[in-house]
Amino acid sequence: MENMDNNVNQETQRIPQPDKRRRRSRRVKNSGCAGTVVYVIAVLGISIVLSLAAVFIANDVFAFVKDNAVKEITVSENTDLLSLADRLDNEGVINYGTIFKLYVRVKGDNQGVLAGSYALNPNMDYGQIIDTLVNMSSTETMQITIPEGYSIAQIKQLLLDEHVCTEDALDEELNTYAFKHEFLQSELPAEEGWLEGYLFPDTYEIYKGNATVRNTINTMLNNFGDKYDEEIQAGADALGRSMHDIVTVASLIEREAQVDSERATIAGVIYNRLNNSGEFPYLQVDASVLYGLGRTGGTLSEEDLNSDSPYNLYNHEGLPPGPICNPGYASLYAAAHPEEHNYYYYVAMPDGTHLFANSYEEHQANIATSDAAQAAAQAEAAANAEAGGE
């Protein structure tokens, strides 16, 4: 029995036992394969989603396949492209306002948009939308009058107030575009204020819109070229003065003279001082000081008269660096044909006329007369105001 049991045990020992390690290994391998498949599917899914997103975004940016439907967008004042992005999205012109903002920022193209109505279409790409908004051209014309003596700053504000164009478009043309007129070549390179004096004051029929700003300025410059005629050029040659000098003197006359008959007389005072710089080194023209301070009127304080601006003709000799406004024909003519006299001083009266003097003593007497007349005029105005209020 014992042997038999031993034999059975031996036989039992010879029966192969399941390989538990091999079965566990297969499970691990199967699990790894499944994970790889899931990972690949996930990557493919994400790639497909990203690809679809890229397609949709590209379609919005470049308008490959988009609806054809005109949308009218009304833009208010002081609006730029970035602030319009959400409006364009809400109105269905674009599909992704955030992408539009990113596009504008990357291009560095966040410009002002002129107030008005714009016809936009979803089938326009981002570049076309931006071009339409910032380079609006219109068949609408308007009449605008540039008064004599207006500075570049005043002309700019007038155009903006009349909604002719945006400030960005105007600044670009006024300050950076090198106009090809022969009389401007000595003024180059183009920079802020370089056209001062050469935008001829007149009434113009112009088109509204940013796309026509250059043409508007060009028209004013052409007008100056026509008005600076042979008579003015002959007078400049006789005086030995350049066009720049004549325009600069004319701008001083324009801002100082209020009566046409006195333009040539004031021109004579300016040239008398320029030609006797040893005795009269300073022109002492108040209008030039005001221009240097960025003002067009008002009383000059002691601090103003001591300012270090190159336009302060109380402490800078000779003419200012350039014109202080855009003079009309009468002032240009007077600057080229000054009246011959011995006056070196003048002071304003309340009615806009001036008292002229040969000597400082006479000038002081004229100042006293002017002060008395100014005080009387102010008292009369106050009395009239009080009577009107009763």
mmCIF file of C-alpha atoms in Angstrom:
data_model
loop_
_atom_site.group_PDB
_atom_site.id
_atom_site.type_symbol
_atom_site.label_atom_id
_atom_site.label_comp_id
_atom_site.label_asym_id
_atom_site.label_seq_id
_atom_site.Cartn_x
_atom_site.Cartn_y
_atom_site.Cartn_z
ATOM 1 C CA MET A 1 0.000 0.000 0.000
ATOM 2 C CA GLU A 2 2.768 2.258 0.859
ATOM 3 C CA ASN A 3 4.480 1.626 -2.499
ATOM 4 C CA MET A 4 1.266 2.202 -4.272
ATOM 5 C CA ASP A 5 0.780 5.513 -2.562
ATOM 6 C CA ASN A 6 4.294 6.487 -3.434
ATOM 7 C CA ASN A 7 3.684 5.635 -7.082
ATOM 8 C CA VAL A 8 0.504 7.687 -7.108
ATOM 9 C CA ASN A 9 2.329 10.620 -5.584
ATOM 10 C CA GLN A 10 5.065 10.336 -8.157
ATOM 11 C CA GLU A 11 2.552 10.194 -10.997
ATOM 12 C CA THR A 12 0.750 13.127 -9.547
ATOM 13 C CA GLN A 13 3.958 15.067 -9.420
ATOM 14 C CA ARG A 14 4.548 14.362 -13.113
ATOM 15 C CA ILE A 15 1.199 15.986 -14.166
ATOM 16 C CA PRO A 16 2.030 19.479 -15.598
ATOM 17 C CA GLN A 17 0.779 22.354 -13.428
ATOM 18 C CA PRO A 18 -0.656 25.571 -14.964
ATOM 19 C CA ASP A 19 2.017 28.261 -15.555
ATOM 20 C CA LYS A 20 0.605 31.093 -13.532
ATOM 21 C CA ARG A 21 3.444 33.440 -14.473
ATOM 22 C CA ARG A 22 2.834 32.998 -18.226
ATOM 23 C CA ARG A 23 -0.914 33.727 -17.840
ATOM 24 C CA ARG A 24 -0.146 36.881 -15.872
ATOM 25 C CA SER A 25 2.339 38.005 -18.555
ATOM 26 C CA ARG A 26 -0.285 37.646 -21.283
ATOM 27 C CA ARG A 27 -2.689 39.830 -19.308
ATOM 28 C CA VAL A 28 -0.024 42.521 -18.923
ATOM 29 C CA LYS A 29 0.723 42.420 -22.641
ATOM 30 C CA ASN A 30 -2.948 42.612 -23.528
ATOM 31 C CA SER A 31 -3.398 45.536 -21.168
ATOM 32 C CA GLY A 32 -0.418 47.351 -22.761
ATOM 33 C CA CYS A 33 -1.812 46.867 -26.264
ATOM 34 C CA ALA A 34 -5.183 48.198 -25.202
ATOM 35 C CA GLY A 35 -3.556 51.271 -23.651
ATOM 36 C CA THR A 36 -1.610 51.943 -26.800
ATOM 37 C CA VAL A 37 -4.759 51.708 -28.889
ATOM 38 C CA VAL A 38 -6.587 54.109 -26.561
ATOM 39 C CA TYR A 39 -3.634 56.529 -26.677
ATOM 40 C CA VAL A 40 -3.501 56.407 -30.476
ATOM 41 C CA ILE A 41 -7.262 56.938 -30.710
ATOM 42 C CA ALA A 42 -7.023 59.856 -28.278
ATOM 43 C CA VAL A 43 -4.181 61.446 -30.241
ATOM 44 C CA LEU A 44 -6.049 60.947 -33.494
ATOM 45 C CA GLY A 45 -9.197 62.382 -31.956
ATOM 46 C CA ILE A 46 -7.403 65.427 -30.654
ATOM 47 C CA SER A 47 -5.634 65.888 -34.000
ATOM 48 C CA ILE A 48 -8.938 65.679 -35.835
ATOM 49 C CA VAL A 49 -10.541 68.180 -33.458
ATOM 50 C CA LEU A 50 -7.586 70.554 -33.785
ATOM 51 C CA SER A 51 -7.572 70.114 -37.544
ATOM 52 C CA LEU A 52 -11.258 70.867 -37.748
ATOM 53 C CA ALA A 53 -10.813 73.897 -35.479
ATOM 54 C CA ALA A 54 -7.943 75.090 -37.671
ATOM 55 C CA VAL A 55 -10.101 74.632 -40.766
ATOM 56 C CA PHE A 56 -12.989 76.588 -39.248
ATOM 57 C CA ILE A 57 -10.676 79.371 -38.036
ATOM 58 C CA ALA A 58 -8.860 79.520 -41.379
ATOM 59 C CA ASN A 59 -12.207 79.691 -43.142
ATOM 60 C CA ASP A 60 -13.206 82.625 -40.936
ATOM 61 C CA VAL A 61 -9.910 84.467 -41.426
ATOM 62 C CA PHE A 62 -9.590 83.874 -45.171
ATOM 63 C CA ALA A 63 -13.304 83.443 -46.051
ATOM 64 C CA PHE A 64 -12.848 80.339 -48.197
ATOM 65 C CA VAL A 65 -16.470 79.215 -47.948
ATOM 66 C CA LYS A 66 -18.775 81.700 -46.208
ATOM 67 C CA ASP A 67 -22.263 83.057 -46.687
ATOM 68 C CA ASN A 68 -22.911 85.971 -48.996
ATOM 69 C CA ALA A 69 -25.087 88.358 -46.988
ATOM 70 C CA VAL A 70 -24.522 92.099 -46.647
ATOM 71 C CA LYS A 71 -24.517 93.348 -43.051
ATOM 72 C CA GLU A 72 -24.766 97.062 -42.333
ATOM 73 C CA ILE A 73 -22.689 98.076 -39.308
ATOM 74 C CA THR A 74 -23.049 101.549 -37.799
ATOM 75 C CA VAL A 75 -19.916 102.811 -36.064
ATOM 76 C CA SER A 76 -19.949 105.589 -33.480
ATOM 77 C CA GLU A 77 -17.170 108.107 -32.823
ATOM 78 C CA ASN A 78 -13.921 107.140 -31.084
ATOM 79 C CA THR A 79 -14.083 103.496 -32.173
ATOM 80 C CA ASP A 80 -11.141 101.302 -33.125
ATOM 81 C CA LEU A 81 -10.879 97.838 -34.698
ATOM 82 C CA LEU A 82 -10.398 95.935 -31.436
ATOM 83 C CA SER A 83 -13.500 97.442 -29.892
ATOM 84 C CA LEU A 84 -15.491 96.397 -32.993
ATOM 85 C CA ALA A 85 -14.533 92.711 -32.825
ATOM 86 C CA ASP A 86 -17.428 91.602 -30.605
ATOM 87 C CA ARG A 87 -19.902 93.633 -32.679
ATOM 88 C CA LEU A 88 -18.708 91.974 -35.873
ATOM 89 C CA ASP A 89 -19.051 88.567 -34.186
ATOM 90 C CA ASN A 90 -22.551 89.275 -32.876
ATOM 91 C CA GLU A 91 -23.711 90.627 -36.239
ATOM 92 C CA GLY A 92 -22.460 87.509 -38.049
ATOM 93 C CA VAL A 93 -19.792 89.241 -40.119
ATOM 94 C CA ILE A 94 -17.173 86.999 -38.485
ATOM 95 C CA ASN A 95 -17.431 83.861 -36.349
ATOM 96 C CA TYR A 96 -14.557 84.301 -33.929
ATOM 97 C CA GLY A 97 -14.207 87.726 -32.329
ATOM 98 C CA THR A 98 -11.228 86.560 -30.256
ATOM 99 C CA ILE A 99 -9.363 85.394 -33.360
ATOM 100 C CA PHE A 100 -10.129 88.721 -35.061
ATOM 101 C CA LYS A 101 -8.636 90.599 -32.084
ATOM 102 C CA LEU A 102 -5.530 88.388 -32.214
ATOM 103 C CA TYR A 103 -5.239 89.006 -35.968
ATOM 104 C CA VAL A 104 -5.423 92.785 -35.466
ATOM 105 C CA ARG A 105 -2.857 92.707 -32.638
ATOM 106 C CA VAL A 106 -0.406 90.508 -34.547
ATOM 107 C CA LYS A 107 -0.596 92.824 -37.566
ATOM 108 C CA GLY A 108 -0.291 95.883 -35.325
ATOM 109 C CA ASP A 109 -3.243 97.306 -37.191
ATOM 110 C CA ASN A 110 -5.540 98.635 -34.458
ATOM 111 C CA GLN A 111 -6.585 101.820 -36.197
ATOM 112 C CA GLY A 112 -9.430 104.222 -35.584
ATOM 113 C CA VAL A 113 -12.608 103.767 -37.615
ATOM 114 C CA LEU A 114 -14.475 106.767 -38.979
ATOM 115 C CA ALA A 115 -17.992 107.166 -37.590
ATOM 116 C CA GLY A 116 -20.644 106.125 -40.095
ATOM 117 C CA SER A 117 -22.337 103.114 -41.703
ATOM 118 C CA TYR A 118 -20.409 100.299 -43.378
ATOM 119 C CA ALA A 119 -21.633 97.517 -45.651
ATOM 120 C CA LEU A 120 -19.734 94.366 -44.683
ATOM 121 C CA ASN A 121 -20.149 90.800 -45.893
ATOM 122 C CA PRO A 122 -19.290 87.503 -44.162
ATOM 123 C CA ASN A 123 -17.609 86.379 -47.402
ATOM 124 C CA MET A 124 -14.976 89.094 -46.890
ATOM 125 C CA ASP A 125 -11.715 87.932 -45.314
ATOM 126 C CA TYR A 126 -10.274 89.696 -42.276
ATOM 127 C CA GLY A 127 -7.960 91.819 -44.410
ATOM 128 C CA GLN A 128 -10.840 93.044 -46.574
ATOM 129 C CA ILE A 129 -12.959 93.810 -43.509
ATOM 130 C CA ILE A 130 -10.158 95.855 -41.954
ATOM 131 C CA ASP A 131 -9.428 97.620 -45.238
ATOM 132 C CA THR A 132 -13.091 98.551 -45.628
ATOM 133 C CA LEU A 133 -13.330 99.893 -42.091
ATOM 134 C CA VAL A 134 -10.116 101.929 -41.984
ATOM 135 C CA ASN A 135 -9.838 102.989 -45.624
ATOM 136 C CA MET A 136 -13.403 104.001 -46.249
ATOM 137 C CA SER A 137 -13.851 105.856 -49.509
ATOM 138 C CA SER A 138 -17.125 107.516 -50.219
ATOM 139 C CA THR A 139 -18.962 109.108 -53.085
ATOM 140 C CA GLU A 140 -20.313 111.581 -50.540
ATOM 141 C CA THR A 141 -18.753 115.017 -50.887
ATOM 142 C CA MET A 142 -18.847 117.944 -48.525
ATOM 143 C CA GLN A 143 -17.790 121.568 -48.604
ATOM 144 C CA ILE A 144 -15.285 122.628 -46.003
ATOM 145 C CA THR A 145 -13.749 126.062 -45.407
ATOM 146 C CA ILE A 146 -10.259 126.470 -43.965
ATOM 147 C CA PRO A 147 -10.083 129.985 -42.443
ATOM 148 C CA GLU A 148 -7.019 132.138 -43.060
ATOM 149 C CA GLY A 149 -4.565 131.868 -40.193
ATOM 150 C CA TYR A 150 -5.553 128.382 -39.101
ATOM 151 C CA SER A 151 -2.644 126.248 -37.905
ATOM 152 C CA ILE A 152 -2.170 122.600 -38.847
ATOM 153 C CA ALA A 153 -3.599 121.652 -35.441
ATOM 154 C CA GLN A 154 -6.723 123.710 -36.091
ATOM 155 C CA ILE A 155 -7.181 122.329 -39.612
ATOM 156 C CA LYS A 156 -6.814 118.807 -38.254
ATOM 157 C CA GLN A 157 -9.450 119.421 -35.583
ATOM 158 C CA LEU A 158 -11.806 120.962 -38.143
ATOM 159 C CA LEU A 159 -11.563 117.874 -40.380
ATOM 160 C CA LEU A 160 -12.137 115.582 -37.407
ATOM 161 C CA ASP A 161 -15.104 117.626 -36.181
ATOM 162 C CA GLU A 162 -16.658 117.361 -39.642
ATOM 163 C CA HIS A 163 -16.043 113.576 -39.642
ATOM 164 C CA VAL A 164 -14.036 113.781 -42.846
ATOM 165 C CA CYS A 165 -11.623 111.047 -41.725
ATOM 166 C CA THR A 166 -10.079 109.408 -38.676
ATOM 167 C CA GLU A 167 -7.246 110.915 -36.672
ATOM 168 C CA ASP A 168 -4.898 108.011 -37.474
ATOM 169 C CA ALA A 169 -5.386 108.427 -41.218
ATOM 170 C CA LEU A 170 -4.935 112.204 -40.991
ATOM 171 C CA ASP A 171 -1.785 111.998 -38.854
ATOM 172 C CA GLU A 172 -0.227 109.497 -41.239
ATOM 173 C CA GLU A 173 -0.702 111.763 -44.249
ATOM 174 C CA LEU A 174 0.194 115.019 -42.489
ATOM 175 C CA ASN A 175 3.291 113.745 -40.693
ATOM 176 C CA THR A 176 4.805 110.898 -42.690
ATOM 177 C CA TYR A 177 3.895 111.127 -46.372
ATOM 178 C CA ALA A 178 6.569 112.899 -48.420
ATOM 179 C CA PHE A 179 4.514 114.988 -50.852
ATOM 180 C CA LYS A 180 6.382 115.577 -54.104
ATOM 181 C CA HIS A 181 5.689 119.303 -54.605
ATOM 182 C CA GLU A 182 8.828 121.142 -55.606
ATOM 183 C CA PHE A 183 8.348 123.894 -53.008
ATOM 184 C CA LEU A 184 8.357 121.276 -50.219
ATOM 185 C CA GLN A 185 11.618 119.563 -51.084
ATOM 186 C CA SER A 186 13.669 121.863 -48.847
ATOM 187 C CA GLU A 187 11.299 121.018 -45.951
ATOM 188 C CA LEU A 188 11.913 117.254 -46.082
ATOM 189 C CA PRO A 189 12.115 114.843 -44.316
ATOM 190 C CA ALA A 190 8.431 114.607 -43.516
ATOM 191 C CA GLU A 191 7.709 115.019 -39.817
ATOM 192 C CA GLU A 192 5.072 116.447 -37.544
ATOM 193 C CA GLY A 193 4.247 120.024 -38.542
ATOM 194 C CA TRP A 194 6.343 120.050 -41.702
ATOM 195 C CA LEU A 195 3.407 121.222 -43.850
ATOM 196 C CA GLU A 196 2.646 124.233 -41.636
ATOM 197 C CA GLY A 197 2.179 127.299 -43.815
ATOM 198 C CA TYR A 198 1.569 125.392 -47.048
ATOM 199 C CA LEU A 199 -2.042 124.199 -46.651
ATOM 200 C CA PHE A 200 -3.701 127.104 -48.379
ATOM 201 C CA PRO A 201 -6.826 128.419 -46.590
ATOM 202 C CA ASP A 202 -9.830 128.274 -48.905
ATOM 203 C CA THR A 203 -13.182 126.558 -49.440
ATOM 204 C CA TYR A 204 -12.848 123.024 -50.784
ATOM 205 C CA GLU A 205 -15.236 120.396 -52.093
ATOM 206 C CA ILE A 206 -13.836 117.133 -50.773
ATOM 207 C CA TYR A 207 -14.759 113.460 -50.492
ATOM 208 C CA LYS A 208 -15.249 111.959 -47.058
ATOM 209 C CA GLY A 209 -13.255 108.908 -46.022
ATOM 210 C CA ASN A 210 -9.747 107.833 -45.072
ATOM 211 C CA ALA A 211 -8.894 106.762 -48.615
ATOM 212 C CA THR A 212 -9.220 110.348 -49.865
ATOM 213 C CA VAL A 213 -7.255 112.145 -47.125
ATOM 214 C CA ARG A 214 -4.080 112.335 -49.198
ATOM 215 C CA ASN A 215 -6.010 113.783 -52.106
ATOM 216 C CA THR A 216 -7.561 116.430 -49.832
ATOM 217 C CA ILE A 217 -4.174 117.542 -48.507
ATOM 218 C CA ASN A 218 -2.715 117.380 -51.999
ATOM 219 C CA THR A 219 -5.469 119.724 -53.228
ATOM 220 C CA MET A 220 -4.592 122.268 -50.526
ATOM 221 C CA LEU A 221 -0.904 122.066 -51.440
ATOM 222 C CA ASN A 222 -1.687 122.477 -55.147
ATOM 223 C CA ASN A 223 -3.715 125.564 -54.273
ATOM 224 C CA PHE A 224 -0.763 127.017 -52.391
ATOM 225 C CA GLY A 225 1.468 126.402 -55.414
ATOM 226 C CA ASP A 226 -0.992 128.305 -57.608
ATOM 227 C CA LYS A 227 -1.429 131.202 -55.181
ATOM 228 C CA TYR A 228 2.290 131.708 -54.616
ATOM 229 C CA ASP A 229 2.427 133.496 -57.961
ATOM 230 C CA GLU A 230 5.006 135.437 -59.971
ATOM 231 C CA GLU A 231 4.298 138.691 -58.127
ATOM 232 C CA ILE A 232 5.000 137.131 -54.774
ATOM 233 C CA GLN A 233 8.098 135.394 -56.125
ATOM 234 C CA ALA A 234 9.347 138.657 -57.639
ATOM 235 C CA GLY A 235 8.878 140.430 -54.291
ATOM 236 C CA ALA A 236 10.734 137.645 -52.482
ATOM 237 C CA ASP A 237 13.616 137.890 -54.963
ATOM 238 C CA ALA A 238 13.795 141.680 -54.494
ATOM 239 C CA LEU A 239 13.988 141.204 -50.723
ATOM 240 C CA GLY A 240 16.539 138.415 -51.036
ATOM 241 C CA ARG A 241 14.231 136.103 -49.109
ATOM 242 C CA SER A 242 13.449 132.417 -49.652
ATOM 243 C CA MET A 243 9.941 131.039 -49.968
ATOM 244 C CA HIS A 244 10.307 129.630 -46.445
ATOM 245 C CA ASP A 245 11.075 133.125 -45.121
ATOM 246 C CA ILE A 246 8.169 134.700 -47.008
ATOM 247 C CA VAL A 247 5.693 132.074 -45.770
ATOM 248 C CA THR A 248 7.012 132.435 -42.220
ATOM 249 C CA VAL A 249 6.697 136.250 -42.265
ATOM 250 C CA ALA A 250 3.260 135.941 -43.869
ATOM 251 C CA SER A 251 2.143 133.630 -41.070
ATOM 252 C CA LEU A 252 3.213 136.233 -38.477
ATOM 253 C CA ILE A 253 1.319 138.928 -40.363
ATOM 254 C CA GLU A 254 -1.763 136.698 -40.629
ATOM 255 C CA ARG A 255 -1.952 136.186 -36.890
ATOM 256 C CA GLU A 256 -1.090 139.771 -35.964
ATOM 257 C CA ALA A 257 -3.071 141.830 -38.491
ATOM 258 C CA GLN A 258 -6.828 142.135 -38.183
ATOM 259 C CA VAL A 259 -7.243 144.948 -40.714
ATOM 260 C CA ASP A 260 -6.239 144.334 -44.337
ATOM 261 C CA SER A 261 -4.795 147.816 -44.774
ATOM 262 C CA GLU A 262 -2.254 147.156 -41.999
ATOM 263 C CA ARG A 263 -0.758 143.930 -43.355
ATOM 264 C CA ALA A 264 1.976 145.640 -45.370
ATOM 265 C CA THR A 265 2.651 148.055 -42.476
ATOM 266 C CA ILE A 266 3.176 145.167 -40.026
ATOM 267 C CA ALA A 267 5.352 143.463 -42.641
ATOM 268 C CA GLY A 268 7.464 146.625 -42.741
ATOM 269 C CA VAL A 269 7.939 146.543 -38.935
ATOM 270 C CA ILE A 270 9.105 142.911 -39.113
ATOM 271 C CA TYR A 271 11.629 143.595 -41.882
ATOM 272 C CA ASN A 272 12.855 146.813 -40.219
ATOM 273 C CA ARG A 273 13.750 144.764 -37.149
ATOM 274 C CA LEU A 274 15.272 141.910 -39.165
ATOM 275 C CA ASN A 275 17.398 144.382 -41.123
ATOM 276 C CA ASN A 276 18.531 146.177 -37.939
ATOM 277 C CA SER A 277 19.193 143.107 -35.792
ATOM 278 C CA GLY A 278 22.047 144.809 -33.915
ATOM 279 C CA GLU A 279 19.610 147.286 -32.360
ATOM 280 C CA PHE A 280 16.485 145.085 -32.552
ATOM 281 C CA PRO A 281 17.570 141.449 -32.194
ATOM 282 C CA TYR A 282 14.111 140.250 -31.133
ATOM 283 C CA LEU A 283 10.917 140.489 -33.158
ATOM 284 C CA GLN A 284 8.771 140.211 -29.988
ATOM 285 C CA VAL A 285 5.728 138.878 -31.848
ATOM 286 C CA ASP A 286 3.163 137.592 -29.336
ATOM 287 C CA ALA A 287 1.423 135.283 -31.823
ATOM 288 C CA SER A 288 4.639 133.293 -32.272
ATOM 289 C CA VAL A 289 5.039 132.870 -28.507
ATOM 290 C CA LEU A 290 1.463 131.584 -28.291
ATOM 291 C CA TYR A 291 2.119 129.097 -31.115
ATOM 292 C CA GLY A 292 5.131 127.720 -29.259
ATOM 293 C CA LEU A 293 2.914 127.253 -26.201
ATOM 294 C CA GLY A 294 0.300 125.412 -28.255
ATOM 295 C CA ARG A 295 -2.227 128.226 -27.940
ATOM 296 C CA THR A 296 -3.993 130.534 -30.363
ATOM 297 C CA GLY A 297 -4.944 133.365 -28.012
ATOM 298 C CA GLY A 298 -4.996 134.708 -24.490
ATOM 299 C CA THR A 299 -2.794 136.974 -22.407
ATOM 300 C CA LEU A 300 0.893 136.148 -22.115
ATOM 301 C CA SER A 301 2.251 135.861 -18.580
ATOM 302 C CA GLU A 302 5.798 136.622 -17.464
ATOM 303 C CA GLU A 303 6.417 132.890 -17.387
ATOM 304 C CA ASP A 304 5.158 132.585 -20.972
ATOM 305 C CA LEU A 305 7.505 135.347 -22.135
ATOM 306 C CA ASN A 306 10.429 133.515 -20.505
ATOM 307 C CA SER A 307 9.612 130.140 -22.069
ATOM 308 C CA ASP A 308 12.431 128.397 -23.910
ATOM 309 C CA SER A 309 10.443 127.594 -27.057
ATOM 310 C CA PRO A 310 12.265 128.458 -30.316
ATOM 311 C CA TYR A 311 9.041 130.295 -31.239
ATOM 312 C CA ASN A 312 9.485 132.680 -28.308
ATOM 313 C CA LEU A 313 10.674 135.744 -30.212
ATOM 314 C CA TYR A 314 11.317 137.626 -26.981
ATOM 315 C CA ASN A 315 14.436 135.561 -26.296
ATOM 316 C CA HIS A 316 15.190 133.920 -29.686
ATOM 317 C CA GLU A 317 16.628 136.162 -32.392
ATOM 318 C CA GLY A 318 15.328 136.509 -35.923
ATOM 319 C CA LEU A 319 12.446 134.578 -37.426
ATOM 320 C CA PRO A 320 10.885 131.516 -35.783
ATOM 321 C CA PRO A 321 11.921 128.079 -37.130
ATOM 322 C CA GLY A 322 8.980 128.074 -39.517
ATOM 323 C CA PRO A 323 5.447 129.334 -40.172
ATOM 324 C CA ILE A 324 3.055 129.555 -37.218
ATOM 325 C CA CYS A 325 -0.104 129.168 -39.325
ATOM 326 C CA ASN A 326 -1.324 128.883 -42.900
ATOM 327 C CA PRO A 327 -1.543 132.419 -44.339
ATOM 328 C CA GLY A 328 -3.880 133.635 -47.064
ATOM 329 C CA TYR A 329 -2.929 135.453 -50.253
ATOM 330 C CA ALA A 330 -3.120 138.993 -48.769
ATOM 331 C CA SER A 331 -0.561 138.134 -46.092
ATOM 332 C CA LEU A 332 1.712 136.329 -48.559
ATOM 333 C CA TYR A 333 1.608 139.364 -50.810
ATOM 334 C CA ALA A 334 2.302 141.738 -47.903
ATOM 335 C CA ALA A 335 5.257 139.596 -46.794
ATOM 336 C CA ALA A 336 6.733 139.945 -50.293
ATOM 337 C CA HIS A 337 5.833 143.648 -50.611
ATOM 338 C CA PRO A 338 6.304 145.292 -47.212
ATOM 339 C CA GLU A 339 5.506 148.963 -46.690
ATOM 340 C CA GLU A 340 8.573 151.172 -46.440
ATOM 341 C CA HIS A 341 8.548 153.244 -43.219
ATOM 342 C CA ASN A 342 10.550 153.809 -40.037
ATOM 343 C CA TYR A 343 8.269 151.959 -37.608
ATOM 344 C CA TYR A 344 9.772 149.433 -35.206
ATOM 345 C CA TYR A 345 6.875 148.996 -32.793
ATOM 346 C CA TYR A 346 3.132 148.487 -32.815
ATOM 347 C CA VAL A 347 0.427 147.857 -30.222
ATOM 348 C CA ALA A 348 -3.171 146.699 -30.704
ATOM 349 C CA MET A 349 -6.278 148.772 -30.108
ATOM 350 C CA PRO A 350 -9.677 147.301 -29.098
ATOM 351 C CA ASP A 351 -11.057 147.584 -32.649
ATOM 352 C CA GLY A 352 -8.231 145.461 -34.109
ATOM 353 C CA THR A 353 -6.214 148.331 -35.547
ATOM 354 C CA HIS A 354 -2.692 149.125 -34.324
ATOM 355 C CA LEU A 355 -0.733 152.162 -33.202
ATOM 356 C CA PHE A 356 2.717 152.277 -34.805
ATOM 357 C CA ALA A 357 5.822 154.000 -33.418
ATOM 358 C CA ASN A 358 9.345 154.918 -34.508
ATOM 359 C CA SER A 359 10.859 155.111 -31.047
ATOM 360 C CA TYR A 360 10.497 153.294 -27.740
ATOM 361 C CA GLU A 361 9.235 156.473 -26.059
ATOM 362 C CA GLU A 362 6.510 156.890 -28.643
ATOM 363 C CA HIS A 363 5.686 153.195 -28.271
ATOM 364 C CA GLN A 364 5.278 153.603 -24.486
ATOM 365 C CA ALA A 365 2.841 156.460 -25.077
ATOM 366 C CA ASN A 366 0.931 154.281 -27.541
ATOM 367 C CA ILE A 367 0.794 151.456 -24.960
ATOM 368 C CA ALA A 368 -0.756 153.875 -22.436
ATOM 369 C CA THR A 369 -3.334 154.912 -25.052
ATOM 370 C CA SER A 370 -4.054 151.283 -25.862
ATOM 371 C CA ASP A 371 -4.413 150.315 -22.193
ATOM 372 C CA ALA A 372 -6.860 153.152 -21.583
ATOM 373 C CA ALA A 373 -8.888 152.218 -24.653
ATOM 374 C CA GLN A 374 -8.900 148.529 -23.637
ATOM 375 C CA ALA A 375 -10.096 149.435 -20.119
ATOM 376 C CA ALA A 376 -12.856 151.657 -21.518
ATOM 377 C CA ALA A 377 -13.960 148.915 -23.911
ATOM 378 C CA GLN A 378 -14.091 146.362 -21.099
ATOM 379 C CA ALA A 379 -16.092 148.728 -18.883
ATOM 380 C CA GLU A 380 -18.551 149.395 -21.696
ATOM 381 C CA ALA A 381 -18.929 145.654 -22.370
ATOM 382 C CA ALA A 382 -19.566 145.009 -18.668
ATOM 383 C CA ALA A 383 -22.162 147.795 -18.517
ATOM 384 C CA ASN A 384 -23.921 146.452 -21.591
ATOM 385 C CA ALA A 385 -23.935 142.939 -20.128
ATOM 386 C CA GLU A 386 -25.404 144.225 -16.862
ATOM 387 C CA ALA A 387 -28.078 146.217 -18.696
ATOM 388 C CA GLY A 388 -28.947 143.215 -20.808
ATOM 389 C CA GLY A 389 -29.359 141.080 -17.694
ATOM 390 C CA GLU A 390 -31.893 143.392 -16.089
#
